[in-house]
Amino acid sequence: MLKQKLKFGIIKKVVGPVVFAENMENITMYEMVKVGLDRIIGEVIRIEGDNAVIQVYEDTTGVSPGEPVEPTGALLSVELGPGLLNQIFDGIQRPLTFLEKESGFFIRRGIYPDALPRNKKWHFIPTKKAGDKVVGGDILGYVKESPLLERHAIMVPPQTKNGLISYIIEEGDYTIDETIAKIDCGNNNILEVKMVTKWPIRKPRPIKRRVSTHLPLITGQRIIDALFPIAKGGTAAIPGGFGTGKTVMQHQLAQWADANVIVYIGCGERGNEMAEVLERFPELKDPRSGLPLINRTILIANVSNMPIAAREASIYTGMTIAEYYRDMGYDVALMADSTSRWAEALREISGRLEEMPGEEGYPAYLSSRIAEFYERAGRCEVLGSDERYGSISVVGAVSPPGADFSEPVTQSTLRVVKVFWALDTSLAQRRHFPAINWLTSYSLYKNELDLWFVKYFPNWPNLTKEFMQVLQEEEELIEIVRLVGPDALSEVQKLILEYARKIREDYLMQHAYSAADSYCDLKKNYYMMCLLSYFYNESKKLVGNGVQVSKINSLPSVQELGRMKFIPNEEFEAFYFDLLARLKEDLSSLALGVKS
Amino acid sequence: MTTKSIITREFKTVSGISGPLLFVQETRNVAYGEYVEIVAQDGSVRHGQVLETSFEMAVVQVFEGSGGLSREHTVVRFTGEPLRFAVSTDVIGRMFNGSGKVIDNGPPIIPKEKLDVNGSPINPKSRAYPTDFIQTGISAIDGMNTLSRGQKLPLFSGNGLPHNEIAAQIARQAKVRKTEEKFLLIFAALGITVDEARFFINSFEESGALSRSVLFINLAQDPAIERILTPRLALTTAEYLAFEEDYHVLVIITDMTNYCEALREISAAREEVPGRRGYPGYMYTDLASIYERTGRVLGKLGSITQMPILTMPNDDITHPIPDLTGYITEGQIIIDRALHRRGIYPPIDVLPSLSRLMKEAIGQNKTRDDHRELSDQLYYMYAEGRSLRELVAVVGEEALTERDHLYLRAADRFEKEFVSQGRYEERSIEQTLDIGWNILSSFPESELKRISLNTIQKYHPSKRSRVS
């Protein structure tokens, strides 16, 4: 008893979420500790001799110097296993549903329930048998976790080398704490495998190797899929001032991206937004399977008035969970909204430590932390003796102060991500959503992914190139109009402006809250591009023969281009052929008119 | 193990005073965030809160400021408790100063509960998404940037603009229609002038709102640091009345700019590393701890709606105060100086204004089924008209087409007929929408692309039989 007591540290100083403690000789960096009489959770973030600096994951009001600090011997970790899907956690993986039961609608301090349900039984189907040789990452069997994830793999722990299964449980229903297999690792070292495991959040889970990112993550958002696509395993940033639709964009991606698992981290944002996700996702159906989207989703909510240190931890908690599903061989998409709030948490804690500030008060290690985080994304061959591939795609929202992209968080992020969807305040004010600026955004995956698209849609790269060119030309023409007025334009130029306007309003604008338009599959996307391009190229010939643009524009079939986005995906093919025929007819009638 | 003995400890060991901060030595066992009473030489009692604590020293912020305190004669009394505010339904109709003392000469409040003024975060799982339309009677808000129950929607204004009149008008007129529920106004004044305060109080008195409101008044002449406390008292009261007593509470806080100045003052006195423009790096989190205390909770009848007012320094929306606010709140209503100069009241610029929760608060059974389409079309029309105005300034009116003229005229009418209204004019949502239709009826139907044919058939003035 006495011996154990000696190990306790003593609080020396409390400043907001940061606690300084002494008498902590055997502590390790990032070790989880229990702080004060309420035993609230903290993590060691600096060691100086016998003193430790601890960031505390809950409000420190009422904590005073002299109270004890109890080391736990473990790093801050998350629980991994079946039961993660369909749940909502806070930044340190406390299940919010349980907290609600325990403390009502206000979150009270010092409650630490298990992250995963303990008494729930899962139906385990083994795929290995006793006597099989295994290495880390090998799959011992499956459980059905949710209707959208039928095969949740129970894997051999990553660090295992040359193991031999000495025992594996038969098919049946078990809780996550039951031993389902024993692995003989040699030297009398028997490893007991349960369905639940733990992993420290700041340590990336190991992989075999990284592989190329040549498959698109299809998002159902036209401007993204066509002009600025993201690969499975890719990284993207969405910077934008307030009101530019970062969160709606993130919600759209979380809903429609063709990933197996979605991890959505609401990091320092609004409580009502999380309430919206919680209300809508159970109702929204996955466009591929027709099942509620919540079945593939894990929510991490550490909203803006929840403790700041837990906000710092939240993105690592989310990333570790994402890695766990990647290791099974799944494609995971992780949304972090907003990484700026996470960076601000870093800044606040750094400030309390009285560290030398870098740019705008952010710590000097800001950009390396951001890079480390995005580096955990990627497509890889995962551990295991069979060949399995998994990916984590990361989309981080950035909230630059005053919508000024030159600030440190945006700049550090742009250095590491490969897709940049720049949200534009002036587009948002014109209610052009998604407010992605087509002139400043880019995707470094575009060329590589075009090789994939061209296999299914032969003209895809040409069409997207044409669109980009026209939008660029529009910008130059608008400049002329601004200087000398619209009369100075030729009919050909007017046609270009009209084409660009149609691309912007009838194609790029997409209504997140319209049932038919919210998700646009690739086929519809392609046909829409084809129709617009057909309109332009045929009209160009007519204009060359002296037909006025206004005349072309008043054709009923041309007018109908404005409505096409509201045609549902499944009806679009028929609509396409019908409208194409009518366009052909209408435009050729004008051509005849010219000749006669 | 987890219960602590509540012992009051007194120290006379003030070692330094800097701005609003007291440094007290040899304090041991002082808890972070603890409520402190400070007794000055003349016996007057001030109160404060612990910002930092260690074996050697505690840093205490004094809400009334440190003027008149001396090292030798100041007694600092640590209470062992967080700062609490005594609430009960008795507070309704009462007036308090910025630190929660009754100032209306009425009897003391008989408390039902004493609540920690810092509150606790609402579990996101327990929140109910705001969907109930609040009719403010102001067209630019109801029609274009609809407010709903449980929303936090700030007014972004500038010095000399009529934000107070607008706030007072909203306070007078706000209602959820077709219901007879308990509605309540909580008003927190932070560093406003005596005249402004009088204006609000008179306005509440006139409309009879005073008897169903709770006022917290910190005037410009009152201690600046007290402003850190005032909104928290208001919101603690709001949480009690909304979630314990089932009231629908509208909280108006003015002016948040003064709050942020107070925050900066404390940060400077603590010699913290400043963020942008000298404001502390944690201002986002601090503001969130105020704005996020808004909303509805599953299983509770009451709600808290927040309407903070802030004056943008130099009308600059990228200034940290409006910028951080905009990142937390669910939209913003922008009061525009150019419109004000042209004599339009309320000078609300609907283009940069936004209500993020509008989509769920409007439509059939809430406002009217044409609301969404109509507001989209009006928005498009006005944006088009405004950009044409800029074009006219460059190339002159002659270069415009007939269609352009239609848009220009409609944009003018929109400002004069739709946005503009009397200070005591309360428009129902139907009136608001019909004014919108009247303006749009000057366009040929083919221009109304954002409105479906069905809706045009049902609501276009030329199709509706004129029953008066």
mmCIF file with all atom_site columns, C-alpha atoms in Angstrom, chain B residues 265-349:
data_model
loop_
_atom_site.group_PDB
_atom_site.id
_atom_site.type_symbol
_atom_site.label_atom_id
_atom_site.label_alt_id
_atom_site.label_comp_id
_atom_site.label_asym_id
_atom_site.label_entity_id
_atom_site.label_seq_id
_atom_site.pdbx_PDB_ins_code
_atom_site.Cartn_x
_atom_site.Cartn_y
_atom_site.Cartn_z
_atom_site.occupancy
_atom_site.B_iso_or_equiv
_atom_site.pdbx_formal_charge
_atom_site.auth_seq_id
_atom_site.auth_comp_id
_atom_site.auth_asym_id
_atom_site.auth_atom_id
_atom_site.pdbx_PDB_model_num
ATOM 1  C CA . GLU B 1 265 ? -7.336  43.293 -20.923 1.00 0.00 ? 265 GLU B CA 1
ATOM 2  C CA . ILE B 1 266 ? -6.988  40.268 -18.667 1.00 0.00 ? 266 ILE B CA 1
ATOM 3  C CA . SER B 1 267 ? -4.816  38.466 -21.180 1.00 0.00 ? 267 SER B CA 1
ATOM 4  C CA . ALA B 1 268 ? -2.514  41.459 -21.442 1.00 0.00 ? 268 ALA B CA 1
ATOM 5  C CA . ALA B 1 269 ? -2.274  41.749 -17.662 1.00 0.00 ? 269 ALA B CA 1
ATOM 6  C CA . ARG B 1 270 ? -1.242  38.093 -17.496 1.00 0.00 ? 270 ARG B CA 1
ATOM 7  C CA . GLU B 1 271 ? 1.398   38.733 -20.146 1.00 0.00 ? 271 GLU B CA 1
ATOM 8  C CA . GLU B 1 272 ? 0.099   35.944 -22.349 1.00 0.00 ? 272 GLU B CA 1
ATOM 9  C CA . VAL B 1 273 ? 1.274   35.439 -25.913 1.00 0.00 ? 273 VAL B CA 1
ATOM 10 C CA . PRO B 1 274 ? -1.287  37.357 -27.940 1.00 0.00 ? 274 PRO B CA 1
ATOM 11 C CA . GLY B 1 275 ? -3.096  36.004 -31.007 1.00 0.00 ? 275 GLY B CA 1
ATOM 12 C CA . ARG B 1 276 ? -4.423  38.244 -33.738 1.00 0.00 ? 276 ARG B CA 1
ATOM 13 C CA . ARG B 1 277 ? -4.629  41.965 -32.918 1.00 0.00 ? 277 ARG B CA 1
ATOM 14 C CA . GLY B 1 278 ? -3.681  41.385 -29.318 1.00 0.00 ? 278 GLY B CA 1
ATOM 15 C CA . TYR B 1 279 ? -6.711  39.218 -28.535 1.00 0.00 ? 279 TYR B CA 1
ATOM 16 C CA . PRO B 1 280 ? -5.869  36.032 -26.665 1.00 0.00 ? 280 PRO B CA 1
ATOM 17 C CA . GLY B 1 281 ? -5.382  32.825 -28.626 1.00 0.00 ? 281 GLY B CA 1
ATOM 18 C CA . TYR B 1 282 ? -8.183  31.151 -26.678 1.00 0.00 ? 282 TYR B CA 1
ATOM 19 C CA . MET B 1 283 ? -10.799 33.734 -27.621 1.00 0.00 ? 283 MET B CA 1
ATOM 20 C CA . TYR B 1 284 ? -12.556 31.274 -29.940 1.00 0.00 ? 284 TYR B CA 1
ATOM 21 C CA . THR B 1 285 ? -12.952 28.762 -27.114 1.00 0.00 ? 285 THR B CA 1
ATOM 22 C CA . ASP B 1 286 ? -13.968 31.454 -24.669 1.00 0.00 ? 286 ASP B CA 1
ATOM 23 C CA . LEU B 1 287 ? -16.624 32.862 -27.005 1.00 0.00 ? 287 LEU B CA 1
ATOM 24 C CA . ALA B 1 288 ? -17.834 29.327 -27.669 1.00 0.00 ? 288 ALA B CA 1
ATOM 25 C CA . SER B 1 289 ? -18.366 28.868 -23.933 1.00 0.00 ? 289 SER B CA 1
ATOM 26 C CA . ILE B 1 290 ? -20.929 31.668 -24.217 1.00 0.00 ? 290 ILE B CA 1
ATOM 27 C CA . TYR B 1 291 ? -22.511 31.126 -27.631 1.00 0.00 ? 291 TYR B CA 1
ATOM 28 C CA . GLU B 1 292 ? -22.800 27.352 -27.325 1.00 0.00 ? 292 GLU B CA 1
ATOM 29 C CA . ARG B 1 293 ? -25.026 27.724 -24.272 1.00 0.00 ? 293 ARG B CA 1
ATOM 30 C CA . THR B 1 294 ? -27.912 27.894 -26.673 1.00 0.00 ? 294 THR B CA 1
ATOM 31 C CA . GLY B 1 295 ? -30.258 25.305 -28.010 1.00 0.00 ? 295 GLY B CA 1
ATOM 32 C CA . ARG B 1 296 ? -32.905 22.766 -27.307 1.00 0.00 ? 296 ARG B CA 1
ATOM 33 C CA . VAL B 1 297 ? -32.576 19.504 -25.457 1.00 0.00 ? 297 VAL B CA 1
ATOM 34 C CA . LEU B 1 298 ? -34.428 16.291 -26.202 1.00 0.00 ? 298 LEU B CA 1
ATOM 35 C CA . GLY B 1 299 ? -37.199 15.733 -23.713 1.00 0.00 ? 299 GLY B CA 1
ATOM 36 C CA . LYS B 1 300 ? -37.312 19.310 -22.435 1.00 0.00 ? 300 LYS B CA 1
ATOM 37 C CA . LEU B 1 301 ? -39.945 21.826 -23.415 1.00 0.00 ? 301 LEU B CA 1
ATOM 38 C CA . GLY B 1 302 ? -37.922 24.998 -23.068 1.00 0.00 ? 302 GLY B CA 1
ATOM 39 C CA . SER B 1 303 ? -35.297 26.445 -25.347 1.00 0.00 ? 303 SER B CA 1
ATOM 40 C CA . ILE B 1 304 ? -32.590 29.103 -25.430 1.00 0.00 ? 304 ILE B CA 1
ATOM 41 C CA . THR B 1 305 ? -32.235 31.337 -28.451 1.00 0.00 ? 305 THR B CA 1
ATOM 42 C CA . GLN B 1 306 ? -29.348 33.763 -28.461 1.00 0.00 ? 306 GLN B CA 1
ATOM 43 C CA . MET B 1 307 ? -29.002 37.034 -30.282 1.00 0.00 ? 307 MET B CA 1
ATOM 44 C CA . PRO B 1 308 ? -25.676 38.653 -29.441 1.00 0.00 ? 308 PRO B CA 1
ATOM 45 C CA . ILE B 1 309 ? -24.985 42.081 -30.852 1.00 0.00 ? 309 ILE B CA 1
ATOM 46 C CA . LEU B 1 310 ? -21.508 43.208 -31.742 1.00 0.00 ? 310 LEU B CA 1
ATOM 47 C CA . THR B 1 311 ? -20.138 46.331 -33.305 1.00 0.00 ? 311 THR B CA 1
ATOM 48 C CA . MET B 1 312 ? -17.470 45.559 -35.849 1.00 0.00 ? 312 MET B CA 1
ATOM 49 C CA . PRO B 1 313 ? -14.479 47.820 -35.278 1.00 0.00 ? 313 PRO B CA 1
ATOM 50 C CA . ASN B 1 314 ? -14.194 49.987 -38.387 1.00 0.00 ? 314 ASN B CA 1
ATOM 51 C CA . ASP B 1 315 ? -16.995 47.909 -40.018 1.00 0.00 ? 315 ASP B CA 1
ATOM 52 C CA . ASP B 1 316 ? -14.399 45.220 -40.659 1.00 0.00 ? 316 ASP B CA 1
ATOM 53 C CA . ILE B 1 317 ? -15.969 41.779 -40.785 1.00 0.00 ? 317 ILE B CA 1
ATOM 54 C CA . THR B 1 318 ? -12.545 40.112 -40.810 1.00 0.00 ? 318 THR B CA 1
ATOM 55 C CA . HIS B 1 319 ? -11.740 41.629 -37.407 1.00 0.00 ? 319 HIS B CA 1
ATOM 56 C CA . PRO B 1 320 ? -11.215 38.777 -34.890 1.00 0.00 ? 320 PRO B CA 1
ATOM 57 C CA . ILE B 1 321 ? -14.403 39.557 -32.932 1.00 0.00 ? 321 ILE B CA 1
ATOM 58 C CA . PRO B 1 322 ? -16.931 39.164 -35.774 1.00 0.00 ? 322 PRO B CA 1
ATOM 59 C CA . ASP B 1 323 ? -14.746 36.560 -37.452 1.00 0.00 ? 323 ASP B CA 1
ATOM 60 C CA . LEU B 1 324 ? -14.573 34.183 -34.490 1.00 0.00 ? 324 LEU B CA 1
ATOM 61 C CA . THR B 1 325 ? -18.211 34.843 -33.696 1.00 0.00 ? 325 THR B CA 1
ATOM 62 C CA . GLY B 1 326 ? -19.231 33.939 -37.239 1.00 0.00 ? 326 GLY B CA 1
ATOM 63 C CA . TYR B 1 327 ? -17.383 30.656 -36.929 1.00 0.00 ? 327 TYR B CA 1
ATOM 64 C CA . ILE B 1 328 ? -19.375 29.722 -33.837 1.00 0.00 ? 328 ILE B CA 1
ATOM 65 C CA . THR B 1 329 ? -22.832 31.142 -34.413 1.00 0.00 ? 329 THR B CA 1
ATOM 66 C CA . GLU B 1 330 ? -25.392 29.744 -36.798 1.00 0.00 ? 330 GLU B CA 1
ATOM 67 C CA . GLY B 1 331 ? -25.300 32.601 -39.243 1.00 0.00 ? 331 GLY B CA 1
ATOM 68 C CA . GLN B 1 332 ? -25.292 36.359 -38.898 1.00 0.00 ? 332 GLN B CA 1
ATOM 69 C CA . ILE B 1 333 ? -27.487 39.356 -39.621 1.00 0.00 ? 333 ILE B CA 1
ATOM 70 C CA . ILE B 1 334 ? -25.477 42.190 -41.101 1.00 0.00 ? 334 ILE B CA 1
ATOM 71 C CA . ILE B 1 335 ? -26.444 45.796 -40.474 1.00 0.00 ? 335 ILE B CA 1
ATOM 72 C CA . ASP B 1 336 ? -25.118 47.840 -43.366 1.00 0.00 ? 336 ASP B CA 1
ATOM 73 C CA . ARG B 1 337 ? -23.912 51.412 -43.235 1.00 0.00 ? 337 ARG B CA 1
ATOM 74 C CA . ALA B 1 338 ? -24.658 52.199 -46.892 1.00 0.00 ? 338 ALA B CA 1
ATOM 75 C CA . LEU B 1 339 ? -28.289 51.158 -46.524 1.00 0.00 ? 339 LEU B CA 1
ATOM 76 C CA . HIS B 1 340 ? -28.533 53.158 -43.318 1.00 0.00 ? 340 HIS B CA 1
ATOM 77 C CA . ARG B 1 341 ? -27.209 56.263 -45.061 1.00 0.00 ? 341 ARG B CA 1
ATOM 78 C CA . ARG B 1 342 ? -29.875 55.865 -47.698 1.00 0.00 ? 342 ARG B CA 1
ATOM 79 C CA . GLY B 1 343 ? -32.447 56.048 -44.919 1.00 0.00 ? 343 GLY B CA 1
ATOM 80 C CA . ILE B 1 344 ? -33.544 52.434 -45.006 1.00 0.00 ? 344 ILE B CA 1
ATOM 81 C CA . TYR B 1 345 ? -34.693 50.956 -41.711 1.00 0.00 ? 345 TYR B CA 1
ATOM 82 C CA . PRO B 1 346 ? -33.825 48.245 -40.774 1.00 0.00 ? 346 PRO B CA 1
ATOM 83 C CA . PRO B 1 347 ? -30.645 48.523 -42.830 1.00 0.00 ? 347 PRO B CA 1
ATOM 84 C CA . ILE B 1 348 ? -30.140 44.767 -43.042 1.00 0.00 ? 348 ILE B CA 1
ATOM 85 C CA . ASP B 1 349 ? -28.017 43.652 -45.952 1.00 0.00 ? 349 ASP B CA 1
#
